[in-house]
Coordinates of N, CA and C and ligand atoms in Angstrom, one line a residue:
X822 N -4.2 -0.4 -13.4 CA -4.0 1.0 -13.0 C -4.7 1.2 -11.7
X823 N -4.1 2.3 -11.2 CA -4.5 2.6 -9.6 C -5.2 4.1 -9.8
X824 N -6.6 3.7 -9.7 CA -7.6 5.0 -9.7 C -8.2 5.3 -8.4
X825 N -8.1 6.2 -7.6 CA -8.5 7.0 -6.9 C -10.1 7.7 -7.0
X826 N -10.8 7.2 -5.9 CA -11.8 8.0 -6.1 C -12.9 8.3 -4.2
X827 N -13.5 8.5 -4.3 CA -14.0 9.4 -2.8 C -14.6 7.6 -2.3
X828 N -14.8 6.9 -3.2 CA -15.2 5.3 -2.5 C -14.3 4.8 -1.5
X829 N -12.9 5.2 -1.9 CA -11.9 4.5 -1.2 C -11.6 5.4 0.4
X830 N -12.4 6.2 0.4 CA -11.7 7.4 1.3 C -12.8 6.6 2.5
X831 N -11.7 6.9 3.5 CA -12.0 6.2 5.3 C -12.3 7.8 5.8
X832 N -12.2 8.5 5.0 CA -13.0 9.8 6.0 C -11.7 10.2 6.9
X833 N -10.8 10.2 7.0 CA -9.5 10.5 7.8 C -8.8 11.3 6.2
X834 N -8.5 12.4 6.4 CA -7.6 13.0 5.6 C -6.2 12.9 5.5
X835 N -5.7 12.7 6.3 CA -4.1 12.4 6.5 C -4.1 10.9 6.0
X836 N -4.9 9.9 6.1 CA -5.1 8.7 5.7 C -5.2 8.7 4.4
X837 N -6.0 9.4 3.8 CA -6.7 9.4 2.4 C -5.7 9.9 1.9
X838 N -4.6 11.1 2.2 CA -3.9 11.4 1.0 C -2.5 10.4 1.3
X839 N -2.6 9.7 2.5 CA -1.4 8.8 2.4 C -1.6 7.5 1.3
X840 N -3.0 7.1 0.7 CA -3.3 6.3 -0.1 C -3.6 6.8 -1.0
X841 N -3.7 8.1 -1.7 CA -3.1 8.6 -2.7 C -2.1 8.2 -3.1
X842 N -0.8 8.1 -2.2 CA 0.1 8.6 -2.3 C 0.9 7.0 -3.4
X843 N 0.1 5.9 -2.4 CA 0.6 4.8 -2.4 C -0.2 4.1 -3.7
X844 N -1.4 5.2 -4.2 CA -2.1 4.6 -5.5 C -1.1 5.5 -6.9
X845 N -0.4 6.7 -6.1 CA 0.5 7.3 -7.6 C 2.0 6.1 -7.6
X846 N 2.2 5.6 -6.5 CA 3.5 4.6 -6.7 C 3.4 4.0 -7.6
X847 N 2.3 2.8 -6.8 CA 1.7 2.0 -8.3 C 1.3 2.7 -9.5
X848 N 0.9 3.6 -9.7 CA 0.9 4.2 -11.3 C 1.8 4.5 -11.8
X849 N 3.4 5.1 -11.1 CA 4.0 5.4 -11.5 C 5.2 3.7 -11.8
X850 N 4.6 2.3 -10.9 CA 5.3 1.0 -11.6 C 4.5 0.6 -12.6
X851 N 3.3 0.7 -12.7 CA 2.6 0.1 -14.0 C 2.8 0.9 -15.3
X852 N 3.4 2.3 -15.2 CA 4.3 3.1 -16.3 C 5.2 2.5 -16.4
X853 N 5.6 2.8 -15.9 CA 7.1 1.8 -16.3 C 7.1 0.5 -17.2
X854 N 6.3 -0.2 -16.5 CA 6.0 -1.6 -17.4 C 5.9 -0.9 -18.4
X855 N 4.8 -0.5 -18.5 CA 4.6 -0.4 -19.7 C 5.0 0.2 -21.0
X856 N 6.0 0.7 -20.2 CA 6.8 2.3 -21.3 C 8.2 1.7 -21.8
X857 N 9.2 1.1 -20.7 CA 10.7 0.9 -20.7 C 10.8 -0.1 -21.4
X858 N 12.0 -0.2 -22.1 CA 12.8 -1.1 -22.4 C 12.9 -2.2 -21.4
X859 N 12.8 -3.6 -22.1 CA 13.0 -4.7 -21.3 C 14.7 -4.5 -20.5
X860 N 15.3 -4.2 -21.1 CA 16.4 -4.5 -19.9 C 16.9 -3.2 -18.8
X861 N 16.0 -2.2 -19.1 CA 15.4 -1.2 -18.4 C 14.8 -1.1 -16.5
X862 N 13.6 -2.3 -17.2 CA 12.5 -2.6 -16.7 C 13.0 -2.8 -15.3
X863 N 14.1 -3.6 -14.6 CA 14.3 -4.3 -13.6 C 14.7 -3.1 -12.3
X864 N 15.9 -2.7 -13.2 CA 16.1 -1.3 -12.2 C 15.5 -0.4 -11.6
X865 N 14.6 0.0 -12.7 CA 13.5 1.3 -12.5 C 12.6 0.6 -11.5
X866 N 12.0 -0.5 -11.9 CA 10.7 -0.9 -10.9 C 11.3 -1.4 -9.7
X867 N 12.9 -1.7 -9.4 CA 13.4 -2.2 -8.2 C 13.6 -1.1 -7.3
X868 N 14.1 0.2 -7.8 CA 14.0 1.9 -7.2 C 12.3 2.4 -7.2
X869 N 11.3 1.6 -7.5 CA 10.1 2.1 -7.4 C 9.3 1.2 -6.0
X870 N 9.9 -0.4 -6.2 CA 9.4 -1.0 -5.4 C 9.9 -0.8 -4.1
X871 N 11.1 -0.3 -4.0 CA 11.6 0.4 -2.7 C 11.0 1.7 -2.3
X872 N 10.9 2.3 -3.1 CA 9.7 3.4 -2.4 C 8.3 3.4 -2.2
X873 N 8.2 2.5 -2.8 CA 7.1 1.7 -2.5 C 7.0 1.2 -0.6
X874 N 7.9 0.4 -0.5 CA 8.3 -0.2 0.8 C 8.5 0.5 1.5
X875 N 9.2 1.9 1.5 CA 9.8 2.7 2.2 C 8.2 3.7 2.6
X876 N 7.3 3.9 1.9 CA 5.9 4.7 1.9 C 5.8 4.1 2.3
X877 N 5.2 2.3 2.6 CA 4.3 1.7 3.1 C 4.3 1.8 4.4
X878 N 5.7 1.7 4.7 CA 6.1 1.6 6.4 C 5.9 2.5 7.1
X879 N 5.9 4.0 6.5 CA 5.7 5.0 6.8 C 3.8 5.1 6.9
X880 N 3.2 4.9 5.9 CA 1.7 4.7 6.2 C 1.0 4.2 7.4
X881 N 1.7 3.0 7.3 CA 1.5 1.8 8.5 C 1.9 2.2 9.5
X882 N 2.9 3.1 9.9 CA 2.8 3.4 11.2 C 1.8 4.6 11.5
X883 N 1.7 5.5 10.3 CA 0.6 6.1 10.7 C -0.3 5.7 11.3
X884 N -1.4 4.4 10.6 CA -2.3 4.5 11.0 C -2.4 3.2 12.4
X885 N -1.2 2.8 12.3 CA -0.9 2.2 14.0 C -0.8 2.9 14.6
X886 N -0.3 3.9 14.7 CA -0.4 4.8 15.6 C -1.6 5.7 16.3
X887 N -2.6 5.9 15.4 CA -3.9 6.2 15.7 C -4.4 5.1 16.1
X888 N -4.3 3.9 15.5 CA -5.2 3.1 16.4 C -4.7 2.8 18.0
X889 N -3.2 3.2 18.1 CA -3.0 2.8 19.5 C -3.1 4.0 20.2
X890 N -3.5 5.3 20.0 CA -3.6 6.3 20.6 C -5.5 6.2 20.9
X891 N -5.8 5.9 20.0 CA -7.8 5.9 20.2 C -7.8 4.3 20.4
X892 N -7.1 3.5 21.1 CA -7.1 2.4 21.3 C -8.5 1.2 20.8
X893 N -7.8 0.8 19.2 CA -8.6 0.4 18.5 C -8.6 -1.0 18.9
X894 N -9.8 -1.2 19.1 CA -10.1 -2.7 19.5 C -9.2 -3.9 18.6
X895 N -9.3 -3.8 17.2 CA -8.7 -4.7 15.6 C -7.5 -4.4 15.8
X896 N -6.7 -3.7 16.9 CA -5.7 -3.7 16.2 C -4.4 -5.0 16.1
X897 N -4.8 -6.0 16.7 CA -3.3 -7.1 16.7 C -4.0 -7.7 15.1
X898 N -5.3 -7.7 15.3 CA -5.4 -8.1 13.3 C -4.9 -7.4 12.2
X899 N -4.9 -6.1 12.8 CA -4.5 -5.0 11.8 C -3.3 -4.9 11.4
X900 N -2.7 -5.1 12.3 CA -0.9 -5.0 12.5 C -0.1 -5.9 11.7
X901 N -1.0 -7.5 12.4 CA -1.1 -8.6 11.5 C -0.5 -8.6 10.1
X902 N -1.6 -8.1 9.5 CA -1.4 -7.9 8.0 C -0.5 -7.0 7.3
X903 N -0.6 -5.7 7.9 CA 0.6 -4.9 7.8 C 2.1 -5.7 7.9
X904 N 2.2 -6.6 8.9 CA 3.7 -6.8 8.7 C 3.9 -8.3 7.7
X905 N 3.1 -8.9 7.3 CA 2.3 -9.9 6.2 C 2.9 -9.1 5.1
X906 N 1.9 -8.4 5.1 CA 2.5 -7.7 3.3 C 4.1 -6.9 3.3
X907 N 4.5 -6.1 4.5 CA 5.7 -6.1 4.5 C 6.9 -7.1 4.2
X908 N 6.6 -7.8 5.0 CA 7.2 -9.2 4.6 C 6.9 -9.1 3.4
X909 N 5.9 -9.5 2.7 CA 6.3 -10.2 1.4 C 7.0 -9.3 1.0
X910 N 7.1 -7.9 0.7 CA 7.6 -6.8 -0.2 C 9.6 -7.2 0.2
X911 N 9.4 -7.3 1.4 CA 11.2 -7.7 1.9 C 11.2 -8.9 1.0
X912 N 10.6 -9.7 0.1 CA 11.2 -11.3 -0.1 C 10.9 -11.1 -1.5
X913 N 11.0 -9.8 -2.2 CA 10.6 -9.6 -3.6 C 12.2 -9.9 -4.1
X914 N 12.9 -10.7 -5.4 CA 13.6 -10.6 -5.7 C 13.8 -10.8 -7.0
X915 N 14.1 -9.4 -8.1 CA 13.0 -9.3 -9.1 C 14.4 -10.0 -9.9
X916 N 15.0 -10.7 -9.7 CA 16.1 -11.5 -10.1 C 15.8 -13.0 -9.8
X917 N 14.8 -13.4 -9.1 CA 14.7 -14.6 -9.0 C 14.3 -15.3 -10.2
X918 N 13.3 -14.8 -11.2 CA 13.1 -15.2 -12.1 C 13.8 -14.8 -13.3
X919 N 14.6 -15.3 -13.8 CA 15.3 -14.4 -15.0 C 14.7 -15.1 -16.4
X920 N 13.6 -16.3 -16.6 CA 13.9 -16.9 -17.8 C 12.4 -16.0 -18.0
X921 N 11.2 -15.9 -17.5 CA 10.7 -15.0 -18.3 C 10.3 -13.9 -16.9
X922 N 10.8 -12.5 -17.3 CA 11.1 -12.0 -16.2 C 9.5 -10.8 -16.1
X923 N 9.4 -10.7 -17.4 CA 8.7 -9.6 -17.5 C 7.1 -10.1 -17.3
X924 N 6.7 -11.6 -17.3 CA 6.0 -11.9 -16.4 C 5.8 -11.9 -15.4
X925 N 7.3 -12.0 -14.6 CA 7.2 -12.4 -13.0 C 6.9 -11.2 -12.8
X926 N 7.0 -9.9 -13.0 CA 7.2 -8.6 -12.8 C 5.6 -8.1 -12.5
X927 N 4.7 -8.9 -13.7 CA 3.7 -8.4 -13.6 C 2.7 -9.3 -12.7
X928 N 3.6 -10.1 -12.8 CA 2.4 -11.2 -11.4 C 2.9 -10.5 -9.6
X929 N 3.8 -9.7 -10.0 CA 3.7 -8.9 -8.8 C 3.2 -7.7 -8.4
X930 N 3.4 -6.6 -9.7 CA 2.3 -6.0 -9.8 C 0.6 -6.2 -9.6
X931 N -0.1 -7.5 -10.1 CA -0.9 -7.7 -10.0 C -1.5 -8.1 -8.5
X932 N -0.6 -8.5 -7.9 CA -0.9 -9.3 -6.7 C -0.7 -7.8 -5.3
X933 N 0.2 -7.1 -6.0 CA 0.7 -5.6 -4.8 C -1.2 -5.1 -5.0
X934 N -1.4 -4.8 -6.2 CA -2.3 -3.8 -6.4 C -3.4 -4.8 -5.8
X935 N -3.6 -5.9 -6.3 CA -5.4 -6.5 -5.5 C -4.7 -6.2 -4.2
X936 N -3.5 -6.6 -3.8 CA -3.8 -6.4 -1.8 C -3.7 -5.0 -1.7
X937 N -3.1 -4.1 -2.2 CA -3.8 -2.7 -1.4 C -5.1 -2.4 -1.8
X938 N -6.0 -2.5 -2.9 CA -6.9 -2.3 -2.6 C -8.1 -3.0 -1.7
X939 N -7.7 -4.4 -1.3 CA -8.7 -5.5 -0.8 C -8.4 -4.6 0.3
X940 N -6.5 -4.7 0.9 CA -6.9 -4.1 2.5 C -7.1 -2.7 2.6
X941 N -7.5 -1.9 1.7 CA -8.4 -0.7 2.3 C -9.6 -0.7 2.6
X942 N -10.4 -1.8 0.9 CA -11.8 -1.5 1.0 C -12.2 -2.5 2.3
X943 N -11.3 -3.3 2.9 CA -12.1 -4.3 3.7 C -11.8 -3.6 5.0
X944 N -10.1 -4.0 5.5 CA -9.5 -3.8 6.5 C -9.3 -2.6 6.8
X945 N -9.1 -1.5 6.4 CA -8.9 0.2 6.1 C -10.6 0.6 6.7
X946 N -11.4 0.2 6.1 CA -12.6 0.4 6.1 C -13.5 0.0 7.3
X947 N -12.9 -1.3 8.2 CA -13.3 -1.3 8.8 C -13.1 -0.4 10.6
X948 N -11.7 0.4 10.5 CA -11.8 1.2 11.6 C -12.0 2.6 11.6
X949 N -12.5 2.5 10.1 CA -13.3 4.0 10.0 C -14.5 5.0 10.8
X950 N -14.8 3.8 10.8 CA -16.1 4.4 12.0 C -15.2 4.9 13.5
X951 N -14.6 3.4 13.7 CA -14.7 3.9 14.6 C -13.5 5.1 15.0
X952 N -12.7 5.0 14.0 CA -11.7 6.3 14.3 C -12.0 7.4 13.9
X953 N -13.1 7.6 13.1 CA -13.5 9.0 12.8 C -14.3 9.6 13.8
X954 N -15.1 8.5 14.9 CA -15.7 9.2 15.8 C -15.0 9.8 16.8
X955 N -13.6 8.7 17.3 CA -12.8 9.2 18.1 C -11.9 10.1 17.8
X956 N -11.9 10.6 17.0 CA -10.9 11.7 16.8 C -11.5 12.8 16.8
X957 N -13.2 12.7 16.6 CA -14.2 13.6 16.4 C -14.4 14.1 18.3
X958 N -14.5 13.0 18.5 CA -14.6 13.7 20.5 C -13.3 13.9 21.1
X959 N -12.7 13.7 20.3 CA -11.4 14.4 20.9 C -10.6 16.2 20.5
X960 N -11.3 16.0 19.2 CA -11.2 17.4 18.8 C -10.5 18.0 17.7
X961 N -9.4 17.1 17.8 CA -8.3 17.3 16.5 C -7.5 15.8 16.4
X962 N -6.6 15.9 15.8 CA -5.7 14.9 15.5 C -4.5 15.2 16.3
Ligands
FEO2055 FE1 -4.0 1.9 4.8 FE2 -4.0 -0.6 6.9 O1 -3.3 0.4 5.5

């Protein structure tokens, strides 16, 4: 499960409720597991994992975009990874495994959730400082 709490927050508000947003997705795929019907299961979390994808891209440019406006030093690493995990999410094909499916399902699950939260508390976290200053001498967003 994807819990929410003031640890995870980069101190950017528009950031912090965009990872809200992206910690209620995942809650609302790990319901699913856990609620549907096995032959259920594939459709629902294939229309979740797209909104999923569809959020992510949308986050990601947010916060590319602040870093290229307060011209963040990290950012060709940052981007890096952003289009890393996009990628992977493009090469999900919850049909590749059909003989035991509802494992593969959750080894994906497992693997989405450790990388969003690794790249917030690490990589999220590390341009906090400095974008919360620069936004702070600039005045607004
Ligand atoms: Fe919040 Fe770099 O993703």
């Amino acid at each position: 499960m994807f819990t929410w709490s003031d640890d995870f927050s980069v101190q950017i508000p528009i950031i912090d409720e965009q990872h809200k947003k992206l910690f209620e997705i995942g809650n609302n795929i790990y319901y699913l597991y856990n609620h549907f019907q096995y032959d259920e299961l594939t459709t629902h979390i294939k229309d979740l994992l797209g909104e999923l994808e569809r959020y992510t891209k949308y986050h990601f440019r947010t916060e590319e975009d602040l870093m290229i406006r307060f011209h963040y030093p990290d950012i060709s690493e940052h981007i890096k990874e952003h289009r890393k995990f996009i990628d992977y999410l493009d090469s999900i094909d919850l049909y590749e495994n059909t003989y035991d499916q509802a494992e593969y399902i959750l080894g994906l699950l497992q693997f989405i959730s450790s990388w969003i939260f690794k790249h917030i508390n690490y990589s999220d976290f590390k341009y906090s400082d400095f974008l919360v200053k620069a936004i702070e001498q600039e005045g607004n967003l």
